[in-house]
XYZ file of C-alpha atoms in Angstrom:
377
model
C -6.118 -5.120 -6.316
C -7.875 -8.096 -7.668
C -9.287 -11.097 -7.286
C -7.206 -13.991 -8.808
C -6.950 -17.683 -8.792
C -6.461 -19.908 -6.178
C -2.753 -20.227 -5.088
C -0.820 -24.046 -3.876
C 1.975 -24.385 -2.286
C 5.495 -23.618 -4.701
C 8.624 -23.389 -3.626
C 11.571 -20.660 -3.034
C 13.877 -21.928 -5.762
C 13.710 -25.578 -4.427
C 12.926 -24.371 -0.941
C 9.289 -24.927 0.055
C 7.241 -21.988 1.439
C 5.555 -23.386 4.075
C 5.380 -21.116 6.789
C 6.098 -22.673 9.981
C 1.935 -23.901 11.398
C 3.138 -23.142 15.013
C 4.340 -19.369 13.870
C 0.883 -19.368 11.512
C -1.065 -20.017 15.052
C 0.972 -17.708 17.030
C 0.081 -15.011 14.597
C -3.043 -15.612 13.647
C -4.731 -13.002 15.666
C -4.500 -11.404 18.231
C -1.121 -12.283 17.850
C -1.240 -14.842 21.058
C 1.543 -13.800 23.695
C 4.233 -12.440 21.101
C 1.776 -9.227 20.851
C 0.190 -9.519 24.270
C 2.959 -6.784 24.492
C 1.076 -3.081 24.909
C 2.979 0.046 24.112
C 1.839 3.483 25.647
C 0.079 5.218 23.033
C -2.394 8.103 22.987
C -5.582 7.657 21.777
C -6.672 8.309 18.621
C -7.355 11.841 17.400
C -9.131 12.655 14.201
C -7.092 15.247 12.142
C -9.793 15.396 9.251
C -12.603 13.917 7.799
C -14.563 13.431 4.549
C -17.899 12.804 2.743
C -16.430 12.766 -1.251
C -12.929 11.012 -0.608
C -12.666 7.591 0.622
C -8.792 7.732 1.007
C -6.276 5.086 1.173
C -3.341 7.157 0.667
C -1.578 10.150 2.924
C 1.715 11.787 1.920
C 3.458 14.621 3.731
C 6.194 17.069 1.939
C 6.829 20.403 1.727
C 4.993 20.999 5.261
C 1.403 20.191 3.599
C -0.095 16.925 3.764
C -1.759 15.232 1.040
C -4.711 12.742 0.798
C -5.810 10.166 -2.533
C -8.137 7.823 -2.782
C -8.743 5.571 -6.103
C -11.964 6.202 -8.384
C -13.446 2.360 -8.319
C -14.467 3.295 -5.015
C -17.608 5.349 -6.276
C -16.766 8.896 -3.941
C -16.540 11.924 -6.232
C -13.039 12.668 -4.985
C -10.512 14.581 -5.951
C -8.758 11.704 -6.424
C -5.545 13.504 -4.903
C -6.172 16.621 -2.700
C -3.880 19.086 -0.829
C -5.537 18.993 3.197
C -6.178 22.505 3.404
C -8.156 24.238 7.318
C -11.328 23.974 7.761
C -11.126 19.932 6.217
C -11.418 21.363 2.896
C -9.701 19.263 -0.208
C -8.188 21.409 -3.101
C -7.728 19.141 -5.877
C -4.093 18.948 -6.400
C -1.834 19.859 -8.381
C -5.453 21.427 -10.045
C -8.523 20.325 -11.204
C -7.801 19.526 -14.411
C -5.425 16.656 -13.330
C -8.722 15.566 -10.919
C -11.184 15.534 -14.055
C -10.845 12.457 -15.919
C -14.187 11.046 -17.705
C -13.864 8.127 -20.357
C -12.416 9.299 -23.496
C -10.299 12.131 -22.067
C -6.299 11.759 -23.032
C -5.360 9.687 -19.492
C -1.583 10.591 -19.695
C -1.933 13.952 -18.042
C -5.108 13.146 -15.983
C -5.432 11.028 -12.834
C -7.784 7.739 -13.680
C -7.233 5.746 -10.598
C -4.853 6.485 -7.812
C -3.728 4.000 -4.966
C -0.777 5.662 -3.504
C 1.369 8.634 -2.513
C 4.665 8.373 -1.737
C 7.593 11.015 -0.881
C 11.325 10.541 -2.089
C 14.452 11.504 -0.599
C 14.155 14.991 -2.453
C 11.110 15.675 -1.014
C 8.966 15.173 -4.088
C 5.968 13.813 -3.784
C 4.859 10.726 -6.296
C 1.130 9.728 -7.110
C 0.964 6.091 -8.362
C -2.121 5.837 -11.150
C -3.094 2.000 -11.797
C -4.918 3.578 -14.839
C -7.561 1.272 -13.728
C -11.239 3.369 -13.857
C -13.085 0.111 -12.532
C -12.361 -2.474 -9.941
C -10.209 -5.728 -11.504
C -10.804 -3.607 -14.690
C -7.682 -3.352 -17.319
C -5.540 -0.026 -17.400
C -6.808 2.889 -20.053
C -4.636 4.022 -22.584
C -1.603 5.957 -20.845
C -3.467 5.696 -17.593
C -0.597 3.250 -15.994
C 1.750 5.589 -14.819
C 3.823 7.532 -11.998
C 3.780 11.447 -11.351
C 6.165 12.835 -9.421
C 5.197 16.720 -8.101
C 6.814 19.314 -6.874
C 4.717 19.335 -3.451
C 5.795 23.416 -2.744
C 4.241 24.637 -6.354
C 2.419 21.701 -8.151
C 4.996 21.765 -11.134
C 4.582 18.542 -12.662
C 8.483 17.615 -12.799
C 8.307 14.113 -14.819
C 5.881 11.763 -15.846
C 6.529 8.053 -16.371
C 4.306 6.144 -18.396
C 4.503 2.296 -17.640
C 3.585 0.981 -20.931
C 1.921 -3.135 -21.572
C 5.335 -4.245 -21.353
C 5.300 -3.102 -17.179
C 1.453 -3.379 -16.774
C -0.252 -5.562 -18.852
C -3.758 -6.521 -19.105
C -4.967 -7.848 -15.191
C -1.857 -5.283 -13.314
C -2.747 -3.389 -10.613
C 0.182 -1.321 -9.479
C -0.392 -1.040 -6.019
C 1.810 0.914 -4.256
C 6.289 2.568 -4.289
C 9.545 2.673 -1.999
C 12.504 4.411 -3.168
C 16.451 3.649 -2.888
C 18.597 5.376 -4.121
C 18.621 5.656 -8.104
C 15.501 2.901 -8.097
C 11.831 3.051 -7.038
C 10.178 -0.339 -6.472
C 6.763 -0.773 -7.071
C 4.197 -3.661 -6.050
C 1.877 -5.298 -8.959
C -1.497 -6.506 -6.597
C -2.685 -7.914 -9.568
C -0.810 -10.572 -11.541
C 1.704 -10.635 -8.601
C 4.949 -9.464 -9.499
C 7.755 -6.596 -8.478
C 8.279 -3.222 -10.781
C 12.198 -2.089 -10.849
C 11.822 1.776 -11.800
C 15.260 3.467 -13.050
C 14.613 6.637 -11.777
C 16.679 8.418 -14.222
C 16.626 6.645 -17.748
C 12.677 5.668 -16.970
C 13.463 2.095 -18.042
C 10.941 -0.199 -16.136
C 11.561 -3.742 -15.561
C 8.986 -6.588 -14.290
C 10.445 -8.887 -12.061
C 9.606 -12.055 -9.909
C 5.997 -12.353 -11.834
C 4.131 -15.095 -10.834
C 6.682 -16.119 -7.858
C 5.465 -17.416 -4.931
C 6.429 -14.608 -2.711
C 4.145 -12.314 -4.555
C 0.839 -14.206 -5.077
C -1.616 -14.807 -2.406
C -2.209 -18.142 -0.642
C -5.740 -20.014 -0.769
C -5.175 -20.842 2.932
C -4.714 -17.107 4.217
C -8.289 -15.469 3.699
C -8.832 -11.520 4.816
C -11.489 -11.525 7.537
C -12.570 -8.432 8.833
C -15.606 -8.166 11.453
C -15.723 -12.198 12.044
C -16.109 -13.161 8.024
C -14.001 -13.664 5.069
C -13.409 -10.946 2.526
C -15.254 -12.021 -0.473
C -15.707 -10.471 -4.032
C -17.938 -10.152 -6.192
C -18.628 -13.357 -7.005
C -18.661 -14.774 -3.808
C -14.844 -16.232 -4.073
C -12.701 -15.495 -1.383
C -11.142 -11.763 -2.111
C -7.119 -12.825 -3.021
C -4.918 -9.654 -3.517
C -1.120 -10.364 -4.577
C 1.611 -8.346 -3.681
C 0.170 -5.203 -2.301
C 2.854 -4.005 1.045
C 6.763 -3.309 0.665
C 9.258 -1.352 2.677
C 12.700 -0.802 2.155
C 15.379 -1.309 5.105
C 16.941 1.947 6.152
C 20.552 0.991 4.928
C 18.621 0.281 1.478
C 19.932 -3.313 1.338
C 16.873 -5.088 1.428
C 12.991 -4.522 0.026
C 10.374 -6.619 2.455
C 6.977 -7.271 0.834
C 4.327 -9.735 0.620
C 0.372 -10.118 -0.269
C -1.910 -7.943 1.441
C -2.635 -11.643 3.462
C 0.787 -12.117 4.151
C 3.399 -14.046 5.010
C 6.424 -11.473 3.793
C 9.623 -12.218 2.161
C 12.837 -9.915 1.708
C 15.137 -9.893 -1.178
C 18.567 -8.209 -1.374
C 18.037 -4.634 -3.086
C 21.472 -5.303 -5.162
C 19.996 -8.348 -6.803
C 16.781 -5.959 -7.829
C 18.947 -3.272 -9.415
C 20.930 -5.588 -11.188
C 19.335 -5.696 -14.638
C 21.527 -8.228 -16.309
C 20.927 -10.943 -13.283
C 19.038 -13.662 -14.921
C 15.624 -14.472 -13.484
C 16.701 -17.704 -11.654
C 18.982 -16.634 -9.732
C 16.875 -13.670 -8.458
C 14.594 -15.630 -7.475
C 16.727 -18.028 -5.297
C 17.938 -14.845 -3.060
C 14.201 -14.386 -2.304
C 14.268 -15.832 1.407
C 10.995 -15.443 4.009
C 11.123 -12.890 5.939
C 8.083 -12.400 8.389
C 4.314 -14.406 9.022
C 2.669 -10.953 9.230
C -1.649 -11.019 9.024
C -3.526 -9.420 6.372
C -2.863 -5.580 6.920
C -4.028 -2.306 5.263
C -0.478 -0.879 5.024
C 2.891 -0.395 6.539
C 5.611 2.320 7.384
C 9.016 1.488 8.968
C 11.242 3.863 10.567
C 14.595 4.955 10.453
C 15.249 1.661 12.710
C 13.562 -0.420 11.184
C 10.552 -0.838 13.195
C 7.621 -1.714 10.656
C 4.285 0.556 11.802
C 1.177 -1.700 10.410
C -2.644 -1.849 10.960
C -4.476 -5.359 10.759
C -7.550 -5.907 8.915
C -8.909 -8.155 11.634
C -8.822 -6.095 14.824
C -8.648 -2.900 13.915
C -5.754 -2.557 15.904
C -1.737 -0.560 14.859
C 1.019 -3.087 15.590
C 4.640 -2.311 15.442
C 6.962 -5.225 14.676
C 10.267 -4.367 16.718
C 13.525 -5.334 14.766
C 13.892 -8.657 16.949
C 10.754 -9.871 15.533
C 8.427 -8.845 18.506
C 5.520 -7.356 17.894
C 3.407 -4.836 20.204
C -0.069 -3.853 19.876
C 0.167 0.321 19.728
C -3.895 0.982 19.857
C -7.008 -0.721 18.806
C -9.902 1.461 17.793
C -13.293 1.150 15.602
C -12.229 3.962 14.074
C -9.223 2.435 12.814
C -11.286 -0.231 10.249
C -9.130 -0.609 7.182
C -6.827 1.669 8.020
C -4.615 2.186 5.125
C -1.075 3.212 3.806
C 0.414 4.757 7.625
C 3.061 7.760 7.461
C 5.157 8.695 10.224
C 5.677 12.381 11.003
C 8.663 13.939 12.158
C 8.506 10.002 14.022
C 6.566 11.364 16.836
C 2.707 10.603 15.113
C 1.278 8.441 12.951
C -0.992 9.590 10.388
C -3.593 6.754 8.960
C -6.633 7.249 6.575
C -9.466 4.938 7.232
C -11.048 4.084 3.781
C -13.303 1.218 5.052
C -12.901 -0.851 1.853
C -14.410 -4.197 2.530
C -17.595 -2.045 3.771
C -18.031 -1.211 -0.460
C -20.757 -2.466 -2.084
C -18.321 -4.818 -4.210
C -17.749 -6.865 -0.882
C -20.780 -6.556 0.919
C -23.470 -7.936 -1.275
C -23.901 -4.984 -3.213
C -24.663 -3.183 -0.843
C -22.755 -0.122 0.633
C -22.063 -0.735 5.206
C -19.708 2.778 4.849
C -19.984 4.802 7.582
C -19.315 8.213 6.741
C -18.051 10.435 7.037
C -14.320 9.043 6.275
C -11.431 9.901 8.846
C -7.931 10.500 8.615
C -6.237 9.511 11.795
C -3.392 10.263 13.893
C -1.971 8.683 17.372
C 1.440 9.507 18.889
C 4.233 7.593 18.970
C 5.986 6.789 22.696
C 9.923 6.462 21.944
């Protein structure tokens, strides 16, 4: 994530993006009568907690879970931990992947990580943005994607992503898979990664479109007052959230402020489609508020948790969306799993309480929690 410049209104390959103003009202939170919808939900039990991780990230595979959280954030870490009884953290896949310092060869060491993610195999993937300080460029070899054997910690491949997939200002944000392609989100210049899974060819695409960059006129407010950074501009984060449809036809995504678009998953994969006409299948797809993160299930319910409220929505596949359970505790909750589809599993990492976006001064209230609540069908 980064701040970046201020966004006007483009167009959809001659289609304007306006967002329709009476949908932008209805959503603007609470979500007016669309969400006045409650679902029964249990309330909120605290499945660990933390004084050294502020984590944005949770990843189950291989019957463990898994916690990250990136370095910029100041916490000692690990920066990716097995969640072991007792609410210890064993640095995972071993310490020596947990130990970078400046100057230390970044290619087989974690510098910054923003996100787990688990593939169809099972195999658990840490996302590294390579990026040691906050809107800070990527070290040397510290851009990159490790994918784990969650069972043993064998490091099965590592995938570099070079300048030519994240140049100077990238933040790689977060990763869905489909099939033989992983799709990753660029929060920092604004653009989509196309992964080929097997060959390790990555491919920037949609940089700079309007679906990926964030809009002046959609600010993150969290506790009654805008997000800001640190210089006292209005904290903008591109393309951050993305979710893949459960026939794999279609990736969703969108700024962290929202609104978000879909595209078809064919036109992604299809390296020889020229830029253009990618861009013109990019159609809008939902006006959804600034969020922490997303999940969708197997039918195609999105699971999200706004910035704004502190509240878990669930966007049913008709577009309706119902408020699952508002809690304090829940204050940027981040980067949701669903387990087994009965729970859902949320860290809390409190972000906009850093000292980067609060005056330089730190409002975290520690210890960090990791979050569940269950699931009514």
């Amino acid at each position: 994530m980064k701040a970046i410049e201020a966004f006007s209104r483009q167009s959809y390959g001659g289609r304007a993006i306006v967002a329709s103003l009476a949908l932008g009202t209805l959503l603007s939170f609470g979500l007016a009568s669309r969400a006045s919808e409650r679902a029964e939900a249990a309330s909120l039990r605290v499945e660990a907690t933390s004084t050294t991780l502020d984590w944005n990230a949770v990843a189950q595979a291989a019957g463990r879970i898994f916690v990250s959280g990136p370095r910029w954030t100041g916490f000692p870490g690990p920066s990716v931990a097995l969640l072991e009884p007792g609410n210890r953290l064993r640095p995972f896949p071993d310490r020596a992947w947990n130990d970078w310092k400046p100057g230390l060869d970044a290619r087989r060491k974690f510098v910054n990580v923003n996100a787990l993610h688990v593939d169809a195999e099972g195999k658990l993937w840490v996302v590294d943005t390579g990026t040691p300080q906050f809107g800070g460029p990527p070290v040397a070899g510290g851009a990159k994607l490790v994918r784990l054997d969650a069972g043993t910690g064998e490091v099965i491949r590592i995938y570099l992503l070079g300048s030519e997939a994240a140049p100077a200002g990238t933040y790689i944000d977060d990763i869905r898979f489909n099939g033989a392609h992983a799709y990753l989100t660029d929060a920092g210049t604004g653009a989509l990664l196309v992964l080929d899974i097997e060959s390790g060819r990555c491919r920037r695409v949609l940089a700079g479109h309007p679906a990926v960059m964030a809009r002046a006129d959609r600010p993150i407010v969290i506790d009654g007052r805008i997000l800001r950074d640190g210089k006292g501009q209005p904290l903008r984060i591109n393309v951050d959230p993305l979710e893949v449809s459960p026939d794999g036809k279609v990736l969703y995504f969108g700024p962290l402020e929202g609104p978000w678009s879909q595209v078809p998953t064919a036109a992604l994969d299809d390296a020889s489609l020229p830029s253009e006409r990618l861009a013109a299948q990019v159609t809008p797809w939902a006006d959804l508020p600034p969020i922490g993160g997303s999940t969708m299930d197997p039918e195609g319910r999105l699971y999200f948790a706004a910035l704004k409220d502190n509240t878990v929505y669930r966007r049913e596949r008709d577009g309706r969306i119902v408020a699952l359970l508002t809690d304090p505790r829940l204050h940027w909750a981040d980067a949701p799993i669903l387990i087994e589809n009965r729970a859902l599993w949320l860290p809390a990492a409190q972000l906009d309480r850093l000292p980067q976006f609060n005056l330089g001064k730190s409002a975290i209230q520690l210890p960090f929690a990791l979050v569940s609540l269950k699931i009514a069908p």
